[in-house]
Coordinates of C-alpha atoms and ligand atoms in Angstrom, one line a residue:
M1 CA 21.6 42.7 15.0
I2 CA 21.3 39.4 13.3
D3 CA 24.4 37.3 12.6
E4 CA 24.0 36.5 9.5
S5 CA 26.0 33.2 9.5
R6 CA 23.3 31.9 11.3
V7 CA 20.2 32.6 9.1
G8 CA 19.4 31.2 6.1
L9 CA 20.5 28.0 3.6
A10 CA 23.9 27.5 2.4
A11 CA 24.2 30.0 -1.2
G12 CA 22.9 28.5 -4.0
V13 CA 24.8 25.4 -6.1
A14 CA 25.4 24.0 -9.7
A15 CA 22.6 22.3 -11.2
E16 CA 24.0 19.7 -12.4
V17 CA 26.2 19.6 -8.9
V18 CA 22.6 19.5 -7.4
L19 CA 21.5 16.9 -9.8
D20 CA 24.5 14.5 -9.6
E21 CA 23.5 14.6 -5.4
V22 CA 20.5 13.5 -6.0
R23 CA 22.0 10.6 -8.2
Q24 CA 24.5 10.6 -5.5
L25 CA 21.8 9.8 -2.9
R26 CA 19.8 7.7 -5.2
A27 CA 22.7 5.3 -5.3
G28 CA 22.1 3.7 -2.0
D29 CA 18.0 2.6 -1.9
R30 CA 16.7 -0.3 -3.2
P31 CA 17.1 -0.8 -7.3
T32 CA 13.5 0.2 -8.4
H33 CA 14.1 -1.9 -11.6
G34 CA 15.4 -5.0 -12.6
G35 CA 12.7 -6.8 -11.2
R36 CA 14.4 -7.9 -7.7
L37 CA 12.2 -5.6 -5.6
F38 CA 8.9 -7.3 -4.7
A39 CA 7.4 -4.9 -2.6
Y40 CA 7.2 -1.3 -2.8
V41 CA 8.2 -0.5 -6.1
Y42 CA 5.6 -1.3 -9.1
D43 CA 7.7 -2.0 -12.6
P44 CA 5.9 -2.9 -15.7
A45 CA 9.6 -3.0 -17.4
V46 CA 7.9 -1.2 -20.2
P47 CA 10.5 0.4 -22.6
G48 CA 10.2 4.6 -22.7
L49 CA 7.6 4.3 -20.0
D50 CA 9.6 6.3 -17.1
E51 CA 10.5 9.1 -20.1
L52 CA 7.1 9.8 -21.1
A53 CA 5.1 9.8 -17.8
G54 CA 8.2 12.3 -16.6
A55 CA 7.4 14.6 -19.2
A56 CA 4.4 14.1 -18.6
H57 CA 5.0 14.8 -15.0
R58 CA 7.3 18.1 -16.0
E59 CA 4.3 19.3 -18.2
S60 CA 2.3 19.8 -15.5
A61 CA 3.9 20.5 -12.0
H62 CA 2.9 23.2 -10.6
V63 CA -0.5 23.2 -12.2
N64 CA -3.1 22.8 -9.3
G65 CA -5.7 21.0 -9.3
L66 CA -7.2 23.0 -6.0
D67 CA -9.3 25.1 -8.5
P68 CA -11.1 22.7 -11.7
T69 CA -12.1 26.0 -13.5
A70 CA -8.0 27.3 -13.5
F71 CA -6.8 24.3 -15.0
P72 CA -9.4 22.6 -17.4
S73 CA -6.7 20.0 -18.1
L74 CA -6.3 18.7 -14.5
L75 CA -10.5 18.2 -14.5
A76 CA -10.5 16.6 -17.9
M77 CA -7.4 14.1 -17.6
E78 CA -8.9 13.6 -13.4
N79 CA -12.2 12.5 -15.2
A80 CA -10.4 10.5 -17.5
L81 CA -8.6 8.3 -14.9
V82 CA -12.2 8.1 -13.0
G83 CA -13.6 7.0 -16.6
A84 CA -11.1 4.4 -17.4
A85 CA -11.1 3.1 -13.1
S86 CA -14.7 3.0 -13.7
R87 CA -14.6 0.8 -17.3
V88 CA -11.8 -1.8 -15.1
L89 CA -14.2 -2.0 -12.5
G90 CA -17.5 -2.7 -14.3
A91 CA -19.0 0.3 -14.0
G92 CA -20.3 3.1 -16.4
P93 CA -22.7 3.1 -19.5
G94 CA -23.9 -0.3 -20.5
T95 CA -23.5 -1.9 -17.0
T96 CA -25.5 -1.8 -14.0
A97 CA -23.6 0.9 -12.0
P98 CA -24.0 4.1 -14.9
D99 CA -24.1 6.6 -12.8
V100 CA -20.6 6.1 -11.1
V101 CA -18.8 9.0 -10.1
G102 CA -14.8 9.3 -8.8
S103 CA -12.4 11.5 -7.6
V104 CA -8.5 11.5 -8.1
T105 CA -6.6 10.7 -4.6
S106 CA -2.9 11.0 -4.0
G107 CA -3.1 7.3 -2.8
G108 CA -4.4 4.1 -1.1
T109 CA -4.7 5.5 2.0
E110 CA -6.0 8.7 1.2
S111 CA -9.4 6.3 -0.9
L112 CA -9.9 5.0 2.1
I113 CA -9.6 7.8 4.9
L114 CA -11.9 9.5 2.2
A115 CA -14.7 6.5 2.3
V116 CA -14.9 6.1 5.7
K117 CA -15.0 10.2 6.1
T118 CA -17.6 9.6 3.4
A119 CA -20.1 7.0 5.1
R120 CA -19.2 8.8 8.4
D121 CA -20.5 12.2 7.4
A122 CA -23.8 10.8 5.4
H123 CA -25.2 9.7 9.1
P124 CA -24.1 12.7 11.7
E125 CA -27.4 11.4 13.2
I126 CA -25.1 8.7 14.4
A127 CA -23.2 10.0 16.9
A128 CA -20.2 6.9 17.7
P129 CA -19.8 5.8 14.3
R130 CA -18.1 2.6 13.5
I131 CA -17.0 0.6 10.8
V132 CA -16.9 -3.9 10.3
V133 CA -13.3 -4.7 8.8
P134 CA -11.8 -8.1 8.7
S135 CA -8.5 -8.5 10.3
S136 CA -6.6 -8.3 6.9
A137 CA -8.0 -5.6 6.1
H138 CA -5.5 -2.7 5.3
A139 CA -4.0 -0.6 7.7
A140 CA -5.1 2.4 6.5
F141 CA -8.6 1.9 7.4
A142 CA -7.3 2.0 11.2
K143 CA -5.2 4.8 10.3
A144 CA -8.8 6.4 8.9
A145 CA -10.3 4.5 11.8
H146 CA -7.9 6.5 13.7
Y147 CA -8.1 10.3 12.1
L148 CA -11.6 10.5 12.1
R149 CA -12.3 9.3 15.2
V150 CA -14.7 6.3 14.0
A151 CA -14.6 2.9 16.1
M152 CA -13.4 -0.1 14.4
D153 CA -15.2 -3.5 14.6
V154 CA -12.6 -6.3 13.6
V155 CA -13.6 -9.6 12.7
P156 CA -10.9 -12.5 12.4
V157 CA -9.7 -13.9 8.8
S158 CA -9.9 -18.0 9.1
L159 CA -6.1 -19.0 9.9
D160 CA -7.2 -21.7 6.8
T161 CA -8.3 -19.3 4.3
L162 CA -7.2 -15.8 5.4
R163 CA -10.7 -14.6 4.4
P164 CA -13.4 -13.2 6.7
D165 CA -16.4 -15.5 7.3
P166 CA -19.6 -13.2 5.6
A167 CA -21.5 -14.3 8.4
A168 CA -19.6 -13.0 11.2
M169 CA -18.8 -10.2 9.2
A170 CA -22.8 -9.5 8.7
A171 CA -23.4 -10.4 13.0
A172 CA -20.9 -7.2 13.9
I173 CA -23.4 -4.9 11.3
G174 CA -25.0 -3.1 14.6
P175 CA -27.2 0.1 14.5
E176 CA -24.1 2.3 14.6
T177 CA -21.6 0.7 11.6
V178 CA -21.8 3.3 8.8
L179 CA -19.7 0.9 6.1
V180 CA -18.4 -2.3 5.7
A181 CA -15.5 -2.6 4.1
C182 CA -13.7 -5.8 2.4
S183 CA -10.3 -6.3 0.1
A184 CA -10.1 -7.5 -3.6
P185 CA -7.2 -8.7 -2.8
S186 CA -6.0 -8.4 0.6
Y187 CA -2.8 -7.0 0.6
A188 CA -0.4 -9.9 3.2
H189 CA -1.8 -12.5 2.1
G190 CA -3.7 -11.8 -2.0
V191 CA -6.9 -13.3 -1.1
V192 CA -10.3 -12.2 -2.5
D193 CA -12.9 -11.9 0.2
P194 CA -16.3 -13.2 0.1
V195 CA -17.1 -9.4 -1.4
A196 CA -20.8 -10.3 -3.2
E197 CA -22.1 -12.3 0.5
I198 CA -20.8 -9.5 2.7
A199 CA -22.3 -6.2 0.4
A200 CA -24.6 -8.5 0.5
A201 CA -25.1 -8.6 4.0
A202 CA -23.7 -4.5 4.2
A203 CA -26.9 -4.2 1.7
A204 CA -29.7 -6.0 3.7
A205 CA -28.5 -3.9 6.7
G206 CA -28.6 -0.2 5.0
V207 CA -24.9 -0.3 5.1
R208 CA -22.5 1.3 2.4
C209 CA -19.7 -1.2 1.3
H210 CA -16.9 -0.3 0.5
V211 CA -13.9 -2.4 -2.0
D212 CA -10.6 -2.1 -1.2
A213 CA -9.7 -3.0 -4.9
C214 CA -6.3 -0.5 -4.3
F215 CA -3.9 -3.4 -4.8
G216 CA -5.7 -5.7 -7.2
G217 CA -7.8 -3.6 -8.4
W218 CA -6.6 -3.2 -12.1
T219 CA -5.2 -6.7 -12.2
L220 CA -7.7 -8.6 -11.4
P221 CA -10.1 -8.0 -14.5
Y222 CA -7.4 -8.4 -16.6
L223 CA -6.6 -11.9 -15.2
R224 CA -9.9 -12.5 -15.1
R225 CA -10.3 -12.1 -18.6
L226 CA -7.1 -14.5 -19.2
G227 CA -9.5 -17.0 -17.8
E228 CA -8.2 -17.2 -14.1
P229 CA -11.2 -17.9 -11.8
V230 CA -11.5 -14.4 -10.3
P231 CA -14.2 -14.1 -7.9
A232 CA -16.8 -10.9 -8.4
F233 CA -15.6 -8.1 -6.4
D234 CA -16.1 -4.8 -9.0
F235 CA -19.6 -2.6 -9.1
A236 CA -21.2 -6.0 -10.7
V237 CA -22.1 -7.0 -7.6
P238 CA -25.4 -5.8 -6.1
G239 CA -24.7 -3.4 -2.4
V240 CA -20.7 -2.6 -3.3
T241 CA -21.1 1.2 -2.9
S242 CA -17.6 2.6 -3.0
I243 CA -14.2 0.9 -4.6
S244 CA -10.6 2.3 -4.6
V245 CA -7.8 1.4 -7.0
D246 CA -4.1 2.8 -7.0
L247 CA -2.8 3.9 -10.0
H248 CA 0.2 3.7 -8.8
K249 CA 0.3 0.3 -7.9
Y250 CA -0.8 -2.0 -11.3
A251 CA -2.0 0.9 -13.9
Y252 CA 1.8 1.8 -13.3
A253 CA 1.7 4.9 -12.7
P254 CA 4.8 7.3 -10.6
K255 CA 3.6 8.0 -7.3
G256 CA 1.1 9.4 -6.1
V257 CA -2.6 8.6 -7.3
S258 CA -5.5 6.5 -6.7
V259 CA -9.0 6.8 -7.6
L260 CA -11.8 6.6 -5.4
L261 CA -14.9 5.3 -7.1
H262 CA -18.5 5.6 -5.6
R263 CA -21.4 4.2 -7.6
D264 CA -24.0 7.1 -7.7
A265 CA -23.3 10.7 -7.0
S266 CA -25.4 11.0 -4.1
L267 CA -23.2 8.2 -2.6
R268 CA -20.0 10.7 -3.0
S269 CA -22.0 14.0 -2.0
P270 CA -20.4 13.7 1.6
Q271 CA -17.0 13.3 0.4
Y272 CA -16.7 17.0 -0.3
F273 CA -15.3 19.7 2.2
A274 CA -16.8 23.1 0.9
Y275 CA -16.1 26.3 3.3
A276 CA -17.3 30.1 2.0
D277 CA -16.9 31.3 6.2
W278 CA -13.7 33.2 5.8
P279 CA -12.6 36.3 3.3
G280 CA -10.4 34.2 1.2
Y281 CA -11.8 31.4 -1.7
T282 CA -14.6 29.7 -1.7
M283 CA -12.5 26.3 -0.8
I284 CA -14.6 22.8 -2.4
N285 CA -12.4 20.4 -2.1
P286 CA -13.4 17.0 -3.1
V287 CA -10.2 15.0 -1.5
I288 CA -7.5 15.8 1.8
A289 CA -5.3 18.2 -0.2
S290 CA -6.5 21.3 -1.5
T291 CA -2.8 22.4 -3.6
R292 CA -2.5 19.5 -5.8
S293 CA 0.3 19.1 -8.8
G294 CA -0.8 18.1 -11.5
G295 CA 2.4 16.5 -11.7
P296 CA 1.2 12.8 -10.7
I297 CA -2.1 13.3 -13.1
A298 CA -0.7 14.0 -15.7
A299 CA 1.8 11.1 -15.2
A300 CA -1.3 8.8 -14.7
Y301 CA -3.4 10.1 -17.7
A302 CA 0.0 9.7 -19.9
T303 CA 1.3 6.0 -18.3
V304 CA -3.0 4.4 -18.6
R305 CA -3.3 6.1 -22.3
H306 CA 0.2 4.4 -23.8
L307 CA -0.5 1.4 -22.3
G308 CA -3.8 1.0 -22.9
D309 CA -6.4 -2.0 -22.4
D310 CA -3.8 -4.7 -24.5
G311 CA -1.4 -3.3 -22.5
Y312 CA -2.4 -3.8 -19.6
L313 CA -4.1 -7.4 -20.6
R314 CA -0.3 -8.5 -22.0
L315 CA 1.6 -6.7 -18.6
A316 CA -1.1 -9.5 -16.7
T317 CA -0.1 -12.1 -18.6
V318 CA 3.4 -11.5 -17.7
T319 CA 2.6 -11.2 -14.3
R320 CA 0.3 -13.8 -14.1
D321 CA 3.4 -16.2 -15.6
A322 CA 5.9 -15.2 -12.8
V323 CA 3.5 -15.5 -10.0
A324 CA 3.2 -19.2 -11.2
G325 CA 6.8 -19.9 -11.7
L326 CA 7.0 -17.6 -8.5
A327 CA 4.8 -19.9 -6.5
E328 CA 6.5 -22.8 -8.2
A329 CA 9.8 -22.1 -6.9
V330 CA 8.7 -22.5 -3.0
R331 CA 6.9 -24.8 -3.4
A332 CA 10.2 -26.9 -4.9
V333 CA 12.0 -26.4 -1.7
D334 CA 11.6 -27.7 1.5
G335 CA 10.8 -26.3 5.0
L336 CA 8.4 -23.8 3.6
R337 CA 4.7 -23.5 2.4
L338 CA 2.4 -21.4 0.8
M339 CA 0.2 -18.7 3.1
A340 CA -2.3 -19.5 0.4
E341 CA -2.8 -20.6 -3.8
P342 CA -1.9 -17.4 -5.2
E343 CA -4.8 -15.8 -6.8
S344 CA -3.7 -12.4 -8.1
T345 CA -0.4 -11.0 -7.7
V346 CA 1.0 -11.9 -4.3
V347 CA 3.3 -14.7 -3.4
C348 CA 3.6 -15.2 0.0
F349 CA 5.2 -17.9 2.1
T350 CA 5.9 -19.3 5.8
A351 CA 8.1 -21.7 7.3
T352 CA 6.9 -25.5 8.0
E353 CA 7.5 -26.7 11.5
G354 CA 11.5 -27.7 11.3
G355 CA 12.0 -25.7 8.6
P356 CA 14.8 -22.3 8.4
D357 CA 14.1 -18.4 10.2
L358 CA 12.0 -17.0 7.9
F359 CA 14.3 -13.3 8.9
V360 CA 17.6 -15.1 8.3
L361 CA 15.9 -16.4 5.2
V362 CA 15.1 -13.1 3.9
D363 CA 18.4 -11.4 5.0
E364 CA 20.0 -14.4 2.9
L365 CA 17.8 -13.0 0.3
T366 CA 18.6 -10.2 0.1
A367 CA 22.4 -11.0 0.4
R368 CA 21.4 -12.5 -3.1
G369 CA 20.1 -9.3 -4.5
W370 CA 16.3 -10.1 -3.7
H371 CA 14.4 -7.7 -2.2
T372 CA 11.0 -9.1 -0.5
Q373 CA 9.1 -8.1 2.9
P374 CA 8.9 -9.8 5.9
Q375 CA 5.4 -10.2 7.9
L376 CA 5.7 -10.5 11.1
S377 CA 3.2 -13.2 12.8
Y378 CA -0.1 -12.0 14.7
A379 CA -2.9 -13.4 16.2
G380 CA -2.3 -17.0 15.4
L381 CA -1.1 -16.4 11.8
P382 CA 2.3 -17.2 11.7
A383 CA 5.9 -14.9 10.0
S384 CA 5.7 -14.2 6.4
V385 CA 7.2 -13.9 3.4
H386 CA 5.5 -11.0 0.9
L387 CA 6.2 -10.7 -3.0
T388 CA 4.5 -8.5 -4.5
V389 CA 5.0 -9.4 -8.3
T390 CA 5.0 -7.3 -10.9
A391 CA 5.5 -7.4 -14.5
S392 CA 9.5 -6.4 -13.9
V393 CA 9.9 -9.8 -12.5
A394 CA 9.3 -12.1 -15.5
P395 CA 12.9 -12.4 -16.9
R396 CA 14.1 -13.2 -13.7
V397 CA 12.1 -16.3 -12.4
G398 CA 14.4 -18.8 -13.6
D399 CA 17.0 -17.3 -11.2
F400 CA 14.7 -17.1 -8.6
G401 CA 14.2 -21.1 -7.4
P402 CA 18.1 -21.9 -7.1
D403 CA 18.9 -18.6 -5.2
L404 CA 15.9 -20.0 -2.8
A405 CA 16.4 -23.1 -2.4
D406 CA 20.7 -21.5 -1.9
A407 CA 19.0 -19.2 0.8
V408 CA 16.7 -21.6 2.4
A409 CA 20.3 -23.8 2.6
A410 CA 22.1 -21.6 4.3
A411 CA 19.5 -19.8 6.6
R412 CA 18.7 -23.3 7.9
A413 CA 22.9 -23.3 8.2
A414 CA 22.7 -20.3 10.2
G415 CA 19.8 -21.4 12.6
P416 CA 17.6 -19.4 14.0
V417 CA 18.1 -16.0 15.6
Q418 CA 19.0 -15.7 19.1
L419 CA 18.1 -12.7 20.9
P420 CA 20.9 -12.0 23.3
G421 CA 19.1 -12.5 26.8
E422 CA 18.8 -9.1 28.1
L423 CA 17.1 -8.2 25.2
A424 CA 14.3 -11.0 25.2
A425 CA 13.9 -10.2 28.6
L426 CA 13.2 -6.3 28.1
V427 CA 11.0 -6.9 25.3
G428 CA 8.8 -9.5 27.1
A429 CA 8.8 -6.9 30.6
L430 CA 8.0 -3.8 27.9
T431 CA 5.0 -1.6 27.7
P432 CA 4.5 1.2 25.3
D433 CA 4.0 2.8 28.4
A434 CA 7.3 2.2 29.7
L435 CA 9.7 3.3 26.4
T436 CA 12.3 6.2 27.4
P437 CA 14.0 8.2 25.2
E438 CA 17.3 6.2 26.4
L439 CA 15.8 3.2 26.7
V440 CA 15.2 3.6 23.0
E441 CA 18.4 5.1 21.9
G442 CA 20.5 2.3 23.7
L443 CA 17.7 -0.3 21.8
A444 CA 18.1 1.2 18.6
A445 CA 22.0 1.1 19.2
G446 CA 22.3 -2.5 20.1
L447 CA 20.8 -3.1 17.3
G448 CA 22.9 -1.1 14.9
M449 CA 19.9 1.0 14.0
G450 CA 20.8 4.5 13.3
G451 CA 24.0 4.3 11.3
E452 CA 26.7 7.7 10.3
P453 CA 24.3 10.6 9.2
G454 CA 23.4 9.9 5.5
G455 CA 24.3 6.7 5.3
A456 CA 22.3 3.6 5.5
P457 CA 20.2 4.0 8.4
L458 CA 19.5 0.2 8.9
P459 CA 21.9 -2.7 9.3
E460 CA 22.6 -4.7 6.6
R461 CA 21.2 -7.8 8.3
M462 CA 17.6 -7.4 10.3
A463 CA 17.0 -10.8 11.3
V464 CA 17.5 -9.6 14.9
V465 CA 15.1 -6.3 14.6
N466 CA 12.5 -8.8 13.2
T467 CA 13.1 -11.0 15.9
L468 CA 12.6 -8.7 18.5
L469 CA 9.6 -7.1 16.5
D470 CA 8.0 -10.2 16.3
A471 CA 8.6 -11.3 20.1
A472 CA 6.6 -8.1 21.1
P473 CA 2.8 -7.4 21.3
P474 CA 1.7 -5.1 18.2
A475 CA 1.3 -2.1 20.8
L476 CA 5.0 -1.8 21.6
R477 CA 6.0 -3.5 18.0
E478 CA 4.3 0.3 17.1
R479 CA 6.2 2.3 19.9
L480 CA 9.1 0.7 19.2
L481 CA 9.1 1.2 15.5
V482 CA 7.6 5.1 15.9
E483 CA 10.6 6.2 18.5
F484 CA 13.2 3.8 15.9
V485 CA 11.7 5.9 13.0
G486 CA 11.9 9.2 14.8
L487 CA 15.6 9.1 15.7
L488 CA 16.0 8.4 11.8
Q489 CA 14.2 11.6 10.9
R490 CA 16.2 14.6 12.7
P491 CA 17.4 17.6 10.5
T492 CA 20.7 17.5 8.8
W493 CA 22.5 20.9 9.0
Ligands
PLP501 C1 -1.0 -0.1 -0.6 C2 -2.5 -0.7 -0.4 C3 -2.8 0.4 0.5 C4 -2.5 1.5 1.0 O1 -2.3 2.7 -0.3 P1 -0.9 3.8 -0.7 O2 -1.2 4.0 -1.3 O3 0.3 3.5 0.2 O4 -1.5 4.6 1.2 C5 -4.8 0.0 0.5 N1 -4.8 -0.7 0.7 C6 -4.3 -2.0 0.3 C7 -4.9 -3.1 -0.4 C8 -2.8 -2.1 -0.5 O5 -2.1 -2.4 -1.0

């Protein structure tokens, strides 16, 4: 006998009750609107845009991108998005890259995985393929290399300019290199790599060059039009063979849409996966997913069409001014310095000698309603605070300066985090392999992580956690965070 009480879900719940549950859960999230969140969310603060994107999403949510012949609406919208991205990035009719093609993916990570896969599969004769990336390249390249079993040659960036030396990039190219990559700009610091020199070196070696413009691909061209000194980074640069740009970043589309462009169709060809050797439908996938919702694609289409060239230019103007205002606020505070002069839409700062503890400062800013992103120290680079600046921040910039000064004063008064002696000793002695479930649970509990089911999973103040992670080498950071997040991701019954 099956015990009926032990199988299946709870009984159905009325629509308004469920929706209310969702809203109550959402209330515990960081605010996605209001211009006080400097990571994860890209908000143009354009009235009506959410409603438009939501309505477009609803129209196409159940449409399946698996078969573009069954759902030509998606094919049309994808082609329009690829065309728009090409235009923004210096390709298309009348340019030096008239034969550009592309695909719509689910995000920057998928675009980068596919760029690496395509480069790898273009060279089946290379048994142990490698890619060359600067140390500032997005972690998604490491994920791609890991998933695809491609080795990664990492060229350190200058601690000064935060850019790789093109000569060092060139020197790292070997007979097994299938791809050279660089960023426009890097996520962490917002600096644009020397794309022209790197692409020239790649071309000279007969190797593909990918420009990761996931973050800045939709803003740098507009900033250039506004007169900012943006270096060449797009298809106008000879040797650039592919570019990625995330529409769910500065094209301000809802999550789930990025575009991967190739200079021509022959370069894209190895990206496809086709399989006819089974009894079902012949599968032909340009991207990783097979079944794909039309929702994000339709939402991105509506967003790009509605904002248009004039809209993006206006949003870039507003954002540029917000960046300048925030950078000025950082300069005005004793104890902080910019990691780099802003050249895109990132403001990144660190503490000077004798300055405040940055992790305490981040908590003080959170307490004042500003959600910033701490970055751990790495390979000679100090810990820093990252601000992704979007148009919605502009009306808040005047409030940021005084709050920053206030938060710095509070952080100074509180003093730096002192890790309890046993924690510091533990992290010093721990190796990733030595972590046991008991040790992890003890650590998590000691750090106040986990919380109540349905409640906030992290303590309100994160400085101790960040200090602990900062003291650990990268491999231990990875293991600790995998274990911590694994503790959070447990089913509820
Ligand atoms: C965000 C980002 C990515 C990864 O994109 P996801 O959409 O988060 O997968 C890759 N590269 C850069 C430069 C980025 O800013």
